[in-house]
Amino acid sequence: PGHSVSDYLKFKDLILRMLEYDPKQRVTPYYALQHNFFKRTADEATNTQQAQSHHQHVGARLWGGAERME
């Protein structure tokens, strides 16, 4: 799974706001972290959780049992 065009546009917008020459116009760290680039949709969050669960399951099988699963 790669990044969408929308992800790249959000990233570009964030970087441009962070690199603003005029400090009065530049985004603050607090507001930078509130930027849409860092917001995930419910679908993305679900996919991430499913991927983590899958990796834990596969890792447990590779390393010898379910007792190592978190």
PDB file of C-alpha atoms in Angstrom:
ATOM      1  CA  PRO A   1       0.000   0.000   0.000  1.00  0.00           C
ATOM      2  CA  GLY A   2       1.452   3.284  -1.115  1.00  0.00           C
ATOM      3  CA  HIS A   3       0.474   6.865  -0.627  1.00  0.00           C
ATOM      4  CA  SER A   4      -2.286   8.568  -2.569  1.00  0.00           C
ATOM      5  CA  VAL A   5      -1.998  11.801  -4.525  1.00  0.00           C
ATOM      6  CA  SER A   6      -4.050  13.392  -1.760  1.00  0.00           C
ATOM      7  CA  ASP A   7      -1.431  12.323   0.811  1.00  0.00           C
ATOM      8  CA  TYR A   8       1.332  13.957  -1.212  1.00  0.00           C
ATOM      9  CA  LEU A   9      -0.669  17.158  -1.617  1.00  0.00           C
ATOM     10  CA  LYS A  10      -1.299  17.326   2.137  1.00  0.00           C
ATOM     11  CA  PHE A  11       2.390  16.705   2.794  1.00  0.00           C
ATOM     12  CA  LYS A  12       3.435  19.406   0.330  1.00  0.00           C
ATOM     13  CA  ASP A  13       1.030  21.901   1.908  1.00  0.00           C
ATOM     14  CA  LEU A  14       2.373  21.140   5.388  1.00  0.00           C
ATOM     15  CA  ILE A  15       6.005  21.514   4.305  1.00  0.00           C
ATOM     16  CA  LEU A  16       5.300  24.807   2.561  1.00  0.00           C
ATOM     17  CA  ARG A  17       3.596  26.134   5.698  1.00  0.00           C
ATOM     18  CA  MET A  18       6.530  25.014   7.847  1.00  0.00           C
ATOM     19  CA  LEU A  19       9.090  26.598   5.520  1.00  0.00           C
ATOM     20  CA  GLU A  20       7.333  29.964   5.329  1.00  0.00           C
ATOM     21  CA  TYR A  21      10.052  32.629   5.539  1.00  0.00           C
ATOM     22  CA  ASP A  22       8.027  35.098   7.608  1.00  0.00           C
ATOM     23  CA  PRO A  23       7.812  33.745  11.181  1.00  0.00           C
ATOM     24  CA  LYS A  24       4.484  35.522  11.692  1.00  0.00           C
ATOM     25  CA  GLN A  25       3.030  33.605   8.746  1.00  0.00           C
ATOM     26  CA  ARG A  26       4.780  30.285   9.510  1.00  0.00           C
ATOM     27  CA  VAL A  27       2.703  27.519  11.085  1.00  0.00           C
ATOM     28  CA  THR A  28       3.486  26.840  14.739  1.00  0.00           C
ATOM     29  CA  PRO A  29       4.509  23.341  15.847  1.00  0.00           C
ATOM     30  CA  TYR A  30       1.155  22.910  17.583  1.00  0.00           C
ATOM     31  CA  TYR A  31      -0.833  23.745  14.459  1.00  0.00           C
ATOM     32  CA  ALA A  32       1.546  21.757  12.275  1.00  0.00           C
ATOM     33  CA  LEU A  33       0.597  18.667  14.271  1.00  0.00           C
ATOM     34  CA  GLN A  34      -3.089  19.498  13.738  1.00  0.00           C
ATOM     35  CA  HIS A  35      -2.605  19.558   9.948  1.00  0.00           C
ATOM     36  CA  ASN A  36      -4.678  17.184   7.801  1.00  0.00           C
ATOM     37  CA  PHE A  37      -1.504  15.331   6.836  1.00  0.00           C
ATOM     38  CA  PHE A  38      -1.448  13.787  10.319  1.00  0.00           C
ATOM     39  CA  LYS A  39      -5.150  12.985  10.431  1.00  0.00           C
ATOM     40  CA  ARG A  40      -6.243   9.506   9.441  1.00  0.00           C
ATOM     41  CA  THR A  41      -9.638   8.413   8.290  1.00  0.00           C
ATOM     42  CA  ALA A  42     -11.453   5.634  10.111  1.00  0.00           C
ATOM     43  CA  ASP A  43     -10.672   3.283   7.197  1.00  0.00           C
ATOM     44  CA  GLU A  44      -6.952   4.013   7.422  1.00  0.00           C
ATOM     45  CA  ALA A  45      -6.958   3.419  11.186  1.00  0.00           C
ATOM     46  CA  THR A  46      -8.772   0.096  10.743  1.00  0.00           C
ATOM     47  CA  ASN A  47      -6.356  -1.007   8.020  1.00  0.00           C
ATOM     48  CA  THR A  48      -3.385  -0.116  10.229  1.00  0.00           C
ATOM     49  CA  GLN A  49      -4.790  -2.093  13.166  1.00  0.00           C
ATOM     50  CA  GLN A  50      -5.492  -5.094  10.931  1.00  0.00           C
ATOM     51  CA  ALA A  51      -1.962  -4.977   9.512  1.00  0.00           C
ATOM     52  CA  GLN A  52      -0.430  -4.801  12.998  1.00  0.00           C
ATOM     53  CA  SER A  53      -2.527  -7.742  14.162  1.00  0.00           C
ATOM     54  CA  HIS A  54      -1.499  -9.754  11.091  1.00  0.00           C
ATOM     55  CA  HIS A  55       2.199  -8.980  11.634  1.00  0.00           C
ATOM     56  CA  GLN A  56       1.966  -9.992  15.303  1.00  0.00           C
ATOM     57  CA  HIS A  57       0.289 -13.267  14.336  1.00  0.00           C
ATOM     58  CA  VAL A  58       2.877 -14.055  11.658  1.00  0.00           C
ATOM     59  CA  GLY A  59       5.708 -13.081  14.013  1.00  0.00           C
ATOM     60  CA  ALA A  60       4.369 -15.364  16.729  1.00  0.00           C
ATOM     61  CA  ARG A  61       4.191 -18.264  14.273  1.00  0.00           C
ATOM     62  CA  LEU A  62       7.736 -17.608  13.080  1.00  0.00           C
ATOM     63  CA  TRP A  63       9.196 -17.281  16.573  1.00  0.00           C
ATOM     64  CA  GLY A  64       7.566 -20.285  18.125  1.00  0.00           C
ATOM     65  CA  GLY A  65       4.100 -19.883  19.449  1.00  0.00           C
ATOM     66  CA  ALA A  66       1.278 -17.724  20.623  1.00  0.00           C
ATOM     67  CA  GLU A  67       2.828 -17.122  24.034  1.00  0.00           C
ATOM     68  CA  ARG A  68       4.885 -14.319  22.505  1.00  0.00           C
ATOM     69  CA  MET A  69       1.888 -12.537  21.049  1.00  0.00           C
ATOM     70  CA  GLU A  70       0.838  -9.340  22.775  1.00  0.00           C
TER      71      GLU A  70
END
